[in-house]
């Protein structure tokens, strides 16, 4: 079968979906000898693509996602490529897609959080964008041969709010990445800790968050909880927020300037900006705790990545997070700043709890792999083909 993959978001610089696309393709290369693939990629993605062999053909598709150009140009590129089945790893399938397709839904965050703070557009333009997003989402789901969701939570969310038959939906969990600096339980060397200090200013025990700064990520409450930890609980740790600097991180930085008048506390809140895979691995390994305060997640990969490195996770009891982490995290109410600070203090102050969470985290992370994701995705491709012949 000739399968097309919309890989315009290929690469970790496109955050979670970019990592999903990259790891899916890498593992299809290892596991699938029965199909051939056409990858629709941007010039940047194509330049960074390193897999050799004749299994993959690249079609340049410098078409911005969520645009009218996507609706016009992508169908032409798909049709001329001759693919028999498309896989869109996000909800933005063209309305007039000329081939049957599989769709991956990571979450319905825009559906649940149509927050004007989550955009740089004027209010009227954002409302038009929301309407267009909802239209594209409903159409994409309706026309898809099969739908992949990354959790049971998202499957139920799609079925409940968009009236999609659950028989059409397959849950396939993402995986966790391999260690870059050694085995799972190997701590950072002293030299690498000195490097983290020189590069990011990390010079004491620190709490780590990895991800974007969209409003639903709840980082303003995390900052306020950190202030409580310093003032009420006398925890003189640092807070490290690792994510690519964009409009939302700049807004968070401005919030920190307003909300944290004490210079000593403000200095201990570190925004790293974009980090390499190696630096990210080291930041995970060196963290005292990993904190995940998000109000809504379709899966939540960063806390699972932290758990795979033996870092105790303290997380929001919300959305898909408890499904993914199970008993490998200590939970708090993400809307309650005091409860968040108290949970962090309890875990941070107990070696027994930390060790228990670390062991449970190793065990939990082993249940997720990108190879499993690729193998199950091939099964969905085959199922879509069977349905297409009826």
Coordinates of C-alpha atoms in Angstrom, one line a residue:
X1 CA 0.0 0.0 0.0
X2 CA 1.1 3.5 -0.7
X3 CA 0.5 5.7 2.4
X4 CA 0.9 9.4 2.7
X5 CA 1.8 11.1 6.0
X6 CA 1.3 14.8 6.6
X7 CA 4.7 15.4 8.1
X8 CA 4.7 19.2 7.9
X9 CA 5.1 19.3 11.8
X10 CA 8.0 16.8 11.7
X11 CA 10.6 17.6 14.4
X12 CA 10.7 18.3 18.1
X13 CA 10.8 22.1 17.5
X14 CA 7.0 21.6 16.8
X15 CA 6.6 20.3 20.3
X16 CA 4.5 17.3 21.1
X17 CA 3.0 16.7 17.7
X18 CA 6.4 17.1 16.0
X19 CA 7.9 14.5 18.3
X20 CA 4.9 12.2 17.6
X21 CA 5.4 12.5 13.8
X22 CA 9.2 12.1 14.0
X23 CA 9.0 9.0 16.2
X24 CA 6.2 7.4 14.2
X25 CA 8.2 7.7 11.0
X26 CA 11.4 6.4 12.6
X27 CA 9.6 3.3 13.8
X28 CA 7.7 2.7 10.6
X29 CA 11.1 2.6 9.0
X30 CA 12.1 -0.2 11.3
X31 CA 8.9 -2.2 11.4
X32 CA 7.0 -1.9 8.1
X33 CA 8.4 -3.7 5.0
X34 CA 5.0 -4.1 3.4
X35 CA 4.1 -0.5 2.6
X36 CA 5.8 2.5 1.0
X37 CA 5.3 6.1 2.2
X38 CA 5.2 9.6 0.8
X39 CA 6.0 12.2 3.4
X40 CA 4.6 15.7 2.9
X41 CA 7.2 17.9 4.5
X42 CA 8.4 21.5 4.8
X43 CA 11.8 22.4 3.4
X44 CA 13.1 22.6 7.0
X45 CA 11.7 19.2 7.8
X46 CA 13.1 17.6 4.6
X47 CA 16.5 19.1 5.4
X48 CA 16.5 17.4 8.8
X49 CA 15.2 14.1 7.6
X50 CA 17.9 11.5 7.9
X51 CA 16.3 8.1 7.2
X52 CA 17.8 6.4 4.2
X53 CA 16.3 3.8 1.8
X54 CA 13.6 3.7 -0.8
X55 CA 10.6 3.2 1.6
X56 CA 10.1 7.0 1.9
X57 CA 9.6 9.6 -0.7
X58 CA 9.5 13.3 0.2
X59 CA 7.1 15.8 -1.3
X60 CA 7.8 19.4 -0.4
X61 CA 4.7 21.0 1.1
X62 CA 5.7 24.4 2.4
X63 CA 2.0 25.0 3.3
X64 CA 1.3 26.6 6.7
X65 CA -1.2 24.6 8.7
X66 CA -4.6 26.0 9.7
X67 CA -4.7 28.2 6.5
X68 CA -6.7 28.5 3.4
X69 CA -3.6 27.4 1.5
X70 CA -3.8 24.1 3.3
X71 CA -7.3 23.6 2.0
X72 CA -6.3 24.4 -1.5
X73 CA -2.7 23.2 -2.0
X74 CA -2.6 20.0 0.0
X75 CA -5.4 18.2 -2.0
X76 CA -3.5 18.9 -5.2
X77 CA -0.2 17.6 -3.7
X78 CA -2.0 14.5 -2.3
X79 CA -3.7 13.7 -5.6
X80 CA -0.6 14.1 -7.7
X81 CA 1.4 11.9 -5.3
X82 CA -0.8 8.9 -6.0
X83 CA -1.2 7.8 -2.3
X84 CA -3.9 5.3 -1.5
X85 CA -4.3 6.4 2.1
X86 CA -3.4 9.5 4.0
X87 CA -2.5 9.9 7.7
X88 CA -3.0 13.3 9.2
X89 CA -1.4 13.3 12.7
X90 CA -3.5 16.3 13.7
X91 CA -7.1 17.4 13.1
X92 CA -6.4 19.6 10.1
X93 CA -7.4 17.3 7.1
X94 CA -8.3 19.3 4.0
X95 CA -12.1 19.4 3.3
X96 CA -11.6 18.1 -0.2
X97 CA -9.0 15.4 0.6
X98 CA -8.8 13.2 -2.6
X99 CA -7.7 10.1 -0.7
X100 CA -9.3 8.2 2.3
X101 CA -7.5 9.1 5.5
X102 CA -6.7 8.3 9.1
X103 CA -6.7 11.1 11.6
X104 CA -4.9 11.4 15.0
X105 CA -6.6 13.5 17.6
X106 CA -4.3 14.5 20.5
X107 CA -6.8 16.6 22.4
X108 CA -9.7 18.9 22.2
X109 CA -8.0 21.7 24.0
X110 CA -9.3 24.5 21.7
X111 CA -12.8 23.0 22.1
X112 CA -12.7 23.2 25.9
X113 CA -10.5 26.3 26.3
X114 CA -11.5 28.9 23.7
X115 CA -9.5 31.4 25.7
X116 CA -8.7 34.8 24.1
X117 CA -5.4 34.7 26.1
X118 CA -4.3 31.8 23.9
X119 CA -3.9 33.9 20.8
X120 CA -2.2 37.0 19.5
X121 CA -5.1 37.8 17.2
X122 CA -7.7 40.5 17.7
X123 CA -10.9 39.2 19.3
X124 CA -13.0 39.2 16.1
X125 CA -10.3 37.4 14.2
X126 CA -9.9 34.8 16.9
X127 CA -13.7 34.1 17.0
X128 CA -13.5 33.5 13.2
X129 CA -10.5 31.2 13.7
X130 CA -12.4 29.3 16.4
X131 CA -15.4 28.8 14.1
X132 CA -13.1 27.6 11.3
X133 CA -11.3 25.3 13.7
X134 CA -14.5 23.7 14.9
X135 CA -15.7 23.3 11.3
X136 CA -12.5 21.7 10.2
X137 CA -12.5 19.4 13.3
X138 CA -16.0 18.2 12.8
X139 CA -15.5 17.6 9.1
X140 CA -12.2 15.9 9.5
X141 CA -13.6 13.5 12.1
X142 CA -16.7 12.8 10.1
X143 CA -14.9 11.9 6.9
X144 CA -12.0 10.0 8.5
X145 CA -11.9 6.2 7.8
X146 CA -10.4 5.7 11.2
X147 CA -9.5 7.9 14.1
X148 CA -6.5 7.4 16.5
X149 CA -6.6 9.0 19.9
X150 CA -3.7 9.1 22.3
X151 CA -5.7 8.2 25.4
X152 CA -9.0 6.7 26.5
X153 CA -9.8 10.1 27.9
X154 CA -9.5 11.7 24.5
X155 CA -11.5 8.9 22.9
X156 CA -14.4 9.6 25.3
X157 CA -14.0 13.3 24.8
X158 CA -14.3 12.9 21.0
X159 CA -17.2 10.5 21.2
X160 CA -19.1 12.6 23.7
X161 CA -18.6 16.1 22.4
X162 CA -18.5 15.5 18.7
X163 CA -20.9 12.5 18.4
X164 CA -18.4 10.1 16.9
X165 CA -19.0 6.4 17.0
X166 CA -16.4 4.9 19.4
X167 CA -16.1 1.8 17.1
X168 CA -14.3 4.2 14.7
X169 CA -11.7 5.2 17.3
X170 CA -8.6 3.3 18.3
X171 CA -6.5 4.4 21.3
X172 CA -2.8 4.2 20.6
X173 CA -0.5 5.6 23.4
X174 CA 2.7 7.5 22.5
X175 CA 6.0 6.3 23.7
X176 CA 8.9 7.7 25.7
X177 CA 12.3 8.6 24.2
X178 CA 15.5 6.6 25.0
X179 CA 18.0 8.0 27.3
X180 CA 20.7 10.2 25.7
X181 CA 23.2 10.3 28.6
X182 CA 23.3 6.7 29.7
X183 CA 21.0 4.2 31.5
X184 CA 17.8 5.2 33.1
X185 CA 19.2 5.4 36.6
X186 CA 22.5 7.1 35.8
X187 CA 22.6 10.6 37.4
X188 CA 24.2 13.6 35.8
X189 CA 27.9 13.9 36.2
X190 CA 29.3 16.7 38.2
X191 CA 30.7 18.2 35.0
X192 CA 27.3 18.2 33.4
X193 CA 25.7 19.8 36.5
X194 CA 28.3 22.5 36.2
X195 CA 27.3 22.9 32.5
X196 CA 23.6 23.3 33.5
X197 CA 24.7 25.9 36.0
X198 CA 26.8 27.8 33.4
X199 CA 24.1 27.5 30.7
X200 CA 20.9 28.0 32.6
X201 CA 21.9 29.3 36.1
X202 CA 20.7 26.0 37.8
X203 CA 22.8 26.0 41.0
X204 CA 20.6 24.3 43.6
X205 CA 17.8 21.7 43.9
X206 CA 15.1 22.6 41.4
X207 CA 11.6 21.8 40.4
X208 CA 11.2 21.2 36.6
X209 CA 8.4 21.8 34.2
X210 CA 8.7 21.0 30.5
X211 CA 6.3 22.2 27.8
X212 CA 4.6 25.2 26.4
X213 CA 3.1 28.2 28.3
X214 CA -0.4 28.2 26.8
X215 CA -3.0 29.4 29.4
X216 CA -4.3 25.9 30.0
X217 CA -0.9 24.7 31.1
X218 CA -1.6 26.6 34.3
X219 CA 1.9 28.0 34.8
X220 CA 0.7 31.2 36.6
X221 CA -0.7 29.1 39.4
X222 CA 2.6 27.1 39.5
X223 CA 4.5 30.4 39.9
X224 CA 2.2 31.4 42.8
X225 CA 2.6 28.0 44.3
X226 CA 6.4 28.4 44.1
X227 CA 6.1 31.7 46.0
X228 CA 4.2 29.9 48.7
X229 CA 6.9 27.2 48.9
X230 CA 9.5 29.9 49.5
X231 CA 7.5 32.0 51.9
X232 CA 5.3 29.5 53.8
X233 CA 7.2 26.3 53.6
X234 CA 10.8 27.8 53.5
X235 CA 11.8 25.6 50.5
X236 CA 14.7 27.4 48.9
X237 CA 14.6 25.5 45.6
X238 CA 14.6 26.8 42.1
X239 CA 11.8 26.5 39.5
X240 CA 13.0 25.7 36.0
X241 CA 10.5 26.1 33.1
X242 CA 11.8 24.6 29.9
X243 CA 10.1 25.5 26.6
X244 CA 10.7 27.4 23.5
X245 CA 10.4 31.2 24.0
X246 CA 7.3 32.4 22.2
X247 CA 4.5 34.9 22.8
X248 CA 3.1 32.9 25.7
X249 CA 6.4 32.5 27.5
X250 CA 7.0 36.2 27.1
X251 CA 3.6 36.8 28.7
X252 CA 4.6 34.5 31.5
X253 CA 7.8 36.3 32.0
X254 CA 5.9 39.6 32.3
X255 CA 3.5 37.9 34.8
X256 CA 6.5 36.8 36.9
X257 CA 7.8 40.4 37.0
X258 CA 4.5 41.6 38.3
X259 CA 3.6 38.7 40.6
X260 CA 7.0 38.2 42.2
X261 CA 8.3 41.4 43.7
X262 CA 11.1 39.7 45.7
X263 CA 14.2 39.7 43.6
X264 CA 15.7 36.6 45.3
X265 CA 12.6 34.5 44.4
X266 CA 12.4 36.0 40.9
X267 CA 16.0 35.0 40.2
X268 CA 15.2 31.4 41.1
X269 CA 12.5 31.1 38.5
X270 CA 14.5 30.1 35.3
X271 CA 13.0 30.2 31.8
X272 CA 15.4 28.2 29.7
X273 CA 14.0 28.8 26.2
X274 CA 14.4 26.1 23.6
X275 CA 16.8 23.3 24.7
X276 CA 18.5 20.5 22.8
X277 CA 17.5 16.9 23.4
X278 CA 20.8 16.4 25.3
X279 CA 20.2 19.4 27.6
X280 CA 16.6 18.4 28.1
X281 CA 17.7 14.9 29.1
X282 CA 20.1 16.4 31.6
X283 CA 17.5 18.8 33.0
X284 CA 15.1 15.9 33.6
X285 CA 17.8 13.8 35.3
X286 CA 19.0 16.6 37.6
X287 CA 15.5 17.7 38.8
X288 CA 14.4 17.1 42.4
X289 CA 10.8 16.9 41.3
X290 CA 8.9 17.2 38.0
X291 CA 5.8 19.4 38.3
X292 CA 2.9 19.1 35.8
X293 CA 0.1 21.6 36.7
X294 CA -1.8 21.4 33.4
X295 CA -5.6 21.8 33.5
X296 CA -6.1 19.8 30.3
X297 CA -4.0 17.1 28.5
X298 CA -5.0 14.6 25.9
X299 CA -2.0 12.5 27.0
X300 CA 0.8 14.4 28.7
X301 CA 4.2 13.2 27.5
X302 CA 6.6 15.3 29.7
X303 CA 5.7 13.8 33.0
X304 CA 6.1 10.3 31.5
X305 CA 9.5 11.2 30.2
X306 CA 10.4 12.5 33.6
X307 CA 9.2 9.3 35.2
X308 CA 11.2 7.2 32.8
X309 CA 14.3 8.9 34.2
X310 CA 13.4 8.2 37.8
X311 CA 12.3 11.7 38.6
X312 CA 9.4 11.9 41.1
X313 CA 6.3 13.4 39.5
X314 CA 3.8 15.7 41.2
X315 CA 0.9 16.3 38.8
X316 CA -2.5 17.7 38.3
X317 CA -5.4 15.3 38.9
X318 CA -7.0 16.3 35.6
X319 CA -7.9 15.1 32.1
X320 CA -5.7 12.2 30.9
X321 CA -2.9 12.7 33.3
X322 CA -4.0 10.1 35.9
X323 CA -4.8 7.6 33.1
X324 CA -1.3 7.9 31.8
X325 CA 0.7 8.0 35.1
X326 CA -1.6 5.8 37.2
X327 CA 0.0 5.5 40.7
X328 CA 3.4 6.8 39.5
X329 CA 2.6 10.4 40.5
X330 CA 1.5 12.4 43.5
X331 CA -1.6 14.4 42.6
X332 CA -3.0 17.8 43.4
X333 CA -6.0 20.0 42.5
X334 CA -4.6 22.2 39.7
X335 CA -7.0 25.0 40.5
X336 CA -6.0 25.2 44.1
X337 CA -2.6 26.9 44.6
X338 CA -2.4 26.0 48.3
X339 CA -3.0 22.3 47.5
X340 CA -0.4 22.4 44.7
X341 CA 2.2 23.9 47.0
X342 CA 1.4 21.5 49.8
X343 CA 1.7 18.5 47.5
X344 CA 5.1 19.7 46.2
X345 CA 6.3 20.3 49.8
X346 CA 5.1 16.8 50.9
X347 CA 6.9 15.0 48.1
X348 CA 10.0 17.3 48.2
X349 CA 10.4 16.6 51.9
X350 CA 10.1 12.8 51.9
X351 CA 12.8 10.6 50.5
X352 CA 10.5 7.6 51.1
X353 CA 7.8 9.1 48.8
X354 CA 10.3 10.2 46.2
X355 CA 11.9 6.7 46.0
X356 CA 8.5 5.1 45.8
X357 CA 7.4 7.4 42.9
X358 CA 10.7 6.9 41.1
X359 CA 10.3 3.1 41.1
X360 CA 6.7 3.3 40.1
X361 CA 7.7 5.7 37.4
X362 CA 10.2 3.4 35.9
X363 CA 7.6 0.6 35.8
X364 CA 4.9 2.8 34.3
X365 CA 7.1 4.3 31.6
X366 CA 8.1 0.8 30.4
X367 CA 4.5 0.2 29.3
X368 CA 4.8 2.9 26.6
X369 CA 6.9 2.7 23.5
X370 CA 7.1 4.3 20.0
X371 CA 7.6 0.8 18.5
X372 CA 4.2 -0.2 19.9
X373 CA 2.7 3.0 18.6
X374 CA 4.0 2.3 15.1
X375 CA 2.9 -1.3 15.0
X376 CA -0.6 -0.4 16.2
X377 CA -0.8 2.4 13.7
X378 CA 0.1 0.0 10.8
X379 CA -2.9 -2.0 12.0
X380 CA -5.1 1.0 11.7
X381 CA -3.9 1.6 8.2
X382 CA -4.8 -2.0 7.3
X383 CA -8.2 -1.6 8.9
X384 CA -8.8 1.6 6.9
X385 CA -8.0 -0.2 3.7
X386 CA -10.4 -3.0 4.4
X387 CA -13.1 -0.5 5.1
X388 CA -12.2 1.3 1.9
X389 CA -12.9 -1.8 -0.2
X390 CA -16.4 -2.4 1.1

